[in-house]
Amino acid sequence: MSFRDRFYTPQVARAMTGPAGIVAGGVGAAVGVLTGLGPIGAVVGAIAAWVIRVGVAVPRPERGSTTRIDAFALNEPWKRLVRDAQQAEQNFQRALHGTPQGPLRDRLGEIRAHLNEGVAEVWEIAKSGNAVGMGRAQINRPAVEGELAETRRLRAAADSPSLAATEEALLMQLATADRMEATLTESESRLRLLNARLDEAVTRAIELSVSQADATAAGSLRADVAGIVDEMEALRQAMVEVRASDATVPKALPDLPPPVSQTQPPQTQPPQTQPPQTGQTGEGT
């Protein structure tokens, strides 16, 4: 939110005209008189205290509002999805600025906070999807499938532990590619649907602002937008988990098992011959 948007809020309006602002002005006027500046000091003190009271009432910038969203740093289709969400946010801002001060504008301001969170979620989802897409592009599926076929042919001719480990690593690469492709397809489809629902919510907000409906009519709209944001957050968490699992997949062949040692035949000791004992004969007496 810009300073202008944060200034034209109900909090600031109440600070200007409410009892707290009047009391602050009175205290400032009393301080001006007590300092010996007379009527001019009273006026200056009252104005200064009132300005301070109003300044304190101006809402601080929302957390995360300084997040820079650069849709053009992403590849398609993620760039287009972020741009769609930003366009919906801009349309809502125009509708909000055209709504007169009052309860309806206050309710729409609450919806804007959820909408800003939604755009930030779309940005995070798109960044994750873009990263998964770049990782998937690094897997040359035809080359891996060709190497797998050759490995299996070699195993059929003469199997060995190294060939078995090679086949397992190649199968893991193909499984990773399949998982990435499924993730990209599902996440893009879900984000496209959520964007469409967000656009529909913004259209309803524009209708409310034009028709000047009762503020209670914005209650269901706020709940719908909050629900959309919750679904976006769940999708973002799922994308984070997918990226974390893919990071654990080995990109190269695993360590091969140690070569089987050849067993040496046991060395037999030659039989030791005992020397003949003297004084003894084998003939009987």
mmCIF file with all atom_site columns, N, CA and C in Angstrom, residues 247-275:
data_model
loop_
_atom_site.group_PDB
_atom_site.id
_atom_site.type_symbol
_atom_site.label_atom_id
_atom_site.label_alt_id
_atom_site.label_comp_id
_atom_site.label_asym_id
_atom_site.label_entity_id
_atom_site.label_seq_id
_atom_site.pdbx_PDB_ins_code
_atom_site.Cartn_x
_atom_site.Cartn_y
_atom_site.Cartn_z
_atom_site.occupancy
_atom_site.B_iso_or_equiv
_atom_site.pdbx_formal_charge
_atom_site.auth_seq_id
_atom_site.auth_comp_id
_atom_site.auth_asym_id
_atom_site.auth_atom_id
_atom_site.pdbx_PDB_model_num
ATOM 1  N N  . ALA A 1 247 ? 15.324 -32.767 -4.926  1.00 0.00 ? 247 ALA A N  1
ATOM 2  C CA . ALA A 1 247 ? 16.709 -32.422 -4.609  1.00 0.00 ? 247 ALA A CA 1
ATOM 3  C C  . ALA A 1 247 ? 17.471 -33.603 -4.037  1.00 0.00 ? 247 ALA A C  1
ATOM 4  N N  . THR A 1 248 ? 16.739 -34.587 -3.507  1.00 0.00 ? 248 THR A N  1
ATOM 5  C CA . THR A 1 248 ? 17.400 -35.747 -2.928  1.00 0.00 ? 248 THR A CA 1
ATOM 6  C C  . THR A 1 248 ? 17.673 -36.843 -3.947  1.00 0.00 ? 248 THR A C  1
ATOM 7  N N  . VAL A 1 249 ? 17.139 -36.689 -5.155  1.00 0.00 ? 249 VAL A N  1
ATOM 8  C CA . VAL A 1 249 ? 17.347 -37.711 -6.174  1.00 0.00 ? 249 VAL A CA 1
ATOM 9  C C  . VAL A 1 249 ? 18.746 -37.579 -6.730  1.00 0.00 ? 249 VAL A C  1
ATOM 10 N N  . PRO A 1 250 ? 19.542 -38.642 -6.772  1.00 0.00 ? 250 PRO A N  1
ATOM 11 C CA . PRO A 1 250 ? 20.893 -38.533 -7.296  1.00 0.00 ? 250 PRO A CA 1
ATOM 12 C C  . PRO A 1 250 ? 20.881 -38.214 -8.775  1.00 0.00 ? 250 PRO A C  1
ATOM 13 N N  . LYS A 1 251 ? 21.764 -37.321 -9.165  1.00 0.00 ? 251 LYS A N  1
ATOM 14 C CA . LYS A 1 251 ? 21.870 -36.936 -10.561 1.00 0.00 ? 251 LYS A CA 1
ATOM 15 C C  . LYS A 1 251 ? 22.879 -37.800 -11.312 1.00 0.00 ? 251 LYS A C  1
ATOM 16 N N  . ALA A 1 252 ? 23.666 -38.546 -10.639 1.00 0.00 ? 252 ALA A N  1
ATOM 17 C CA . ALA A 1 252 ? 24.660 -39.391 -11.280 1.00 0.00 ? 252 ALA A CA 1
ATOM 18 C C  . ALA A 1 252 ? 24.481 -40.817 -10.792 1.00 0.00 ? 252 ALA A C  1
ATOM 19 N N  . LEU A 1 253 ? 25.340 -41.672 -11.286 1.00 0.00 ? 253 LEU A N  1
ATOM 20 C CA . LEU A 1 253 ? 25.239 -43.059 -10.884 1.00 0.00 ? 253 LEU A CA 1
ATOM 21 C C  . LEU A 1 253 ? 25.567 -43.199 -9.408  1.00 0.00 ? 253 LEU A C  1
ATOM 22 N N  . PRO A 1 254 ? 24.903 -44.087 -8.723  1.00 0.00 ? 254 PRO A N  1
ATOM 23 C CA . PRO A 1 254 ? 25.225 -44.284 -7.307  1.00 0.00 ? 254 PRO A CA 1
ATOM 24 C C  . PRO A 1 254 ? 26.546 -45.001 -7.174  1.00 0.00 ? 254 PRO A C  1
ATOM 25 N N  . ASP A 1 255 ? 27.031 -44.998 -5.958  1.00 0.00 ? 255 ASP A N  1
ATOM 26 C CA . ASP A 1 255 ? 28.278 -45.711 -5.703  1.00 0.00 ? 255 ASP A CA 1
ATOM 27 C C  . ASP A 1 255 ? 28.099 -47.184 -6.006  1.00 0.00 ? 255 ASP A C  1
ATOM 28 N N  . LEU A 1 256 ? 29.035 -47.700 -6.766  1.00 0.00 ? 256 LEU A N  1
ATOM 29 C CA . LEU A 1 256 ? 28.954 -49.103 -7.121  1.00 0.00 ? 256 LEU A CA 1
ATOM 30 C C  . LEU A 1 256 ? 29.393 -49.958 -5.951  1.00 0.00 ? 256 LEU A C  1
ATOM 31 N N  . PRO A 1 257 ? 28.875 -51.175 -5.872  1.00 0.00 ? 257 PRO A N  1
ATOM 32 C CA . PRO A 1 257 ? 29.314 -52.056 -4.779  1.00 0.00 ? 257 PRO A CA 1
ATOM 33 C C  . PRO A 1 257 ? 30.769 -52.450 -4.985  1.00 0.00 ? 257 PRO A C  1
ATOM 34 N N  . PRO A 1 258 ? 31.462 -52.735 -3.920  1.00 0.00 ? 258 PRO A N  1
ATOM 35 C CA . PRO A 1 258 ? 32.874 -53.105 -4.056  1.00 0.00 ? 258 PRO A CA 1
ATOM 36 C C  . PRO A 1 258 ? 33.004 -54.385 -4.857  1.00 0.00 ? 258 PRO A C  1
ATOM 37 N N  . PRO A 1 259 ? 34.071 -54.504 -5.638  1.00 0.00 ? 259 PRO A N  1
ATOM 38 C CA . PRO A 1 259 ? 34.236 -55.714 -6.443  1.00 0.00 ? 259 PRO A CA 1
ATOM 39 C C  . PRO A 1 259 ? 34.350 -56.941 -5.565  1.00 0.00 ? 259 PRO A C  1
ATOM 40 N N  . VAL A 1 260 ? 33.812 -58.012 -6.090  1.00 0.00 ? 260 VAL A N  1
ATOM 41 C CA . VAL A 1 260 ? 33.846 -59.277 -5.343  1.00 0.00 ? 260 VAL A CA 1
ATOM 42 C C  . VAL A 1 260 ? 35.277 -59.793 -5.344  1.00 0.00 ? 260 VAL A C  1
ATOM 43 N N  . SER A 1 261 ? 35.850 -60.034 -4.155  1.00 0.00 ? 261 SER A N  1
ATOM 44 C CA . SER A 1 261 ? 37.226 -60.508 -4.058  1.00 0.00 ? 261 SER A CA 1
ATOM 45 C C  . SER A 1 261 ? 37.299 -61.981 -4.419  1.00 0.00 ? 261 SER A C  1
ATOM 46 N N  . GLN A 1 262 ? 38.355 -62.331 -5.134  1.00 0.00 ? 262 GLN A N  1
ATOM 47 C CA . GLN A 1 262 ? 38.541 -63.721 -5.514  1.00 0.00 ? 262 GLN A CA 1
ATOM 48 C C  . GLN A 1 262 ? 39.093 -64.501 -4.320  1.00 0.00 ? 262 GLN A C  1
ATOM 49 N N  . THR A 1 263 ? 38.446 -65.592 -4.034  1.00 0.00 ? 263 THR A N  1
ATOM 50 C CA . THR A 1 263 ? 38.884 -66.393 -2.887  1.00 0.00 ? 263 THR A CA 1
ATOM 51 C C  . THR A 1 263 ? 40.120 -67.181 -3.273  1.00 0.00 ? 263 THR A C  1
ATOM 52 N N  . GLN A 1 264 ? 41.127 -67.071 -2.439  1.00 0.00 ? 264 GLN A N  1
ATOM 53 C CA . GLN A 1 264 ? 42.363 -67.813 -2.670  1.00 0.00 ? 264 GLN A CA 1
ATOM 54 C C  . GLN A 1 264 ? 42.202 -69.222 -2.107  1.00 0.00 ? 264 GLN A C  1
ATOM 55 N N  . PRO A 1 265 ? 42.646 -70.206 -2.848  1.00 0.00 ? 265 PRO A N  1
ATOM 56 C CA . PRO A 1 265 ? 42.550 -71.576 -2.306  1.00 0.00 ? 265 PRO A CA 1
ATOM 57 C C  . PRO A 1 265 ? 43.423 -71.716 -1.084  1.00 0.00 ? 265 PRO A C  1
ATOM 58 N N  . PRO A 1 266 ? 42.974 -72.427 -0.091  1.00 0.00 ? 266 PRO A N  1
ATOM 59 C CA . PRO A 1 266 ? 43.759 -72.561 1.143   1.00 0.00 ? 266 PRO A CA 1
ATOM 60 C C  . PRO A 1 266 ? 45.073 -73.260 0.858   1.00 0.00 ? 266 PRO A C  1
ATOM 61 N N  . GLN A 1 267 ? 46.115 -72.711 1.455   1.00 0.00 ? 267 GLN A N  1
ATOM 62 C CA . GLN A 1 267 ? 47.425 -73.305 1.284   1.00 0.00 ? 267 GLN A CA 1
ATOM 63 C C  . GLN A 1 267 ? 47.598 -74.430 2.320   1.00 0.00 ? 267 GLN A C  1
ATOM 64 N N  . THR A 1 268 ? 47.855 -75.615 1.785   1.00 0.00 ? 268 THR A N  1
ATOM 65 C CA . THR A 1 268 ? 48.013 -76.777 2.673   1.00 0.00 ? 268 THR A CA 1
ATOM 66 C C  . THR A 1 268 ? 49.472 -76.950 3.043   1.00 0.00 ? 268 THR A C  1
ATOM 67 N N  . GLN A 1 269 ? 49.692 -77.189 4.307   1.00 0.00 ? 269 GLN A N  1
ATOM 68 C CA . GLN A 1 269 ? 51.054 -77.431 4.774   1.00 0.00 ? 269 GLN A CA 1
ATOM 69 C C  . GLN A 1 269 ? 51.451 -78.859 4.462   1.00 0.00 ? 269 GLN A C  1
ATOM 70 N N  . PRO A 1 270 ? 52.662 -79.046 3.978   1.00 0.00 ? 270 PRO A N  1
ATOM 71 C CA . PRO A 1 270 ? 53.083 -80.421 3.695   1.00 0.00 ? 270 PRO A CA 1
ATOM 72 C C  . PRO A 1 270 ? 53.173 -81.210 4.997   1.00 0.00 ? 270 PRO A C  1
ATOM 73 N N  . PRO A 1 271 ? 52.806 -82.484 4.948   1.00 0.00 ? 271 PRO A N  1
ATOM 74 C CA . PRO A 1 271 ? 52.839 -83.296 6.183   1.00 0.00 ? 271 PRO A CA 1
ATOM 75 C C  . PRO A 1 271 ? 54.267 -83.453 6.680   1.00 0.00 ? 271 PRO A C  1
ATOM 76 N N  . GLN A 1 272 ? 54.391 -83.257 7.961   1.00 0.00 ? 272 GLN A N  1
ATOM 77 C CA . GLN A 1 272 ? 55.715 -83.392 8.574   1.00 0.00 ? 272 GLN A CA 1
ATOM 78 C C  . GLN A 1 272 ? 55.975 -84.868 8.918   1.00 0.00 ? 272 GLN A C  1
ATOM 79 N N  . THR A 1 273 ? 57.130 -85.368 8.481   1.00 0.00 ? 273 THR A N  1
ATOM 80 C CA . THR A 1 273 ? 57.502 -86.766 8.761   1.00 0.00 ? 273 THR A CA 1
ATOM 81 C C  . THR A 1 273 ? 58.321 -86.810 10.029  1.00 0.00 ? 273 THR A C  1
ATOM 82 N N  . GLN A 1 274 ? 57.900 -87.676 10.914  1.00 0.00 ? 274 GLN A N  1
ATOM 83 C CA . GLN A 1 274 ? 58.640 -87.823 12.176  1.00 0.00 ? 274 GLN A CA 1
ATOM 84 C C  . GLN A 1 274 ? 59.864 -88.707 11.958  1.00 0.00 ? 274 GLN A C  1
ATOM 85 N N  . PRO A 1 275 ? 61.001 -88.325 12.520  1.00 0.00 ? 275 PRO A N  1
ATOM 86 C CA . PRO A 1 275 ? 62.207 -89.145 12.349  1.00 0.00 ? 275 PRO A CA 1
ATOM 87 C C  . PRO A 1 275 ? 62.057 -90.473 13.092  1.00 0.00 ? 275 PRO A C  1
#
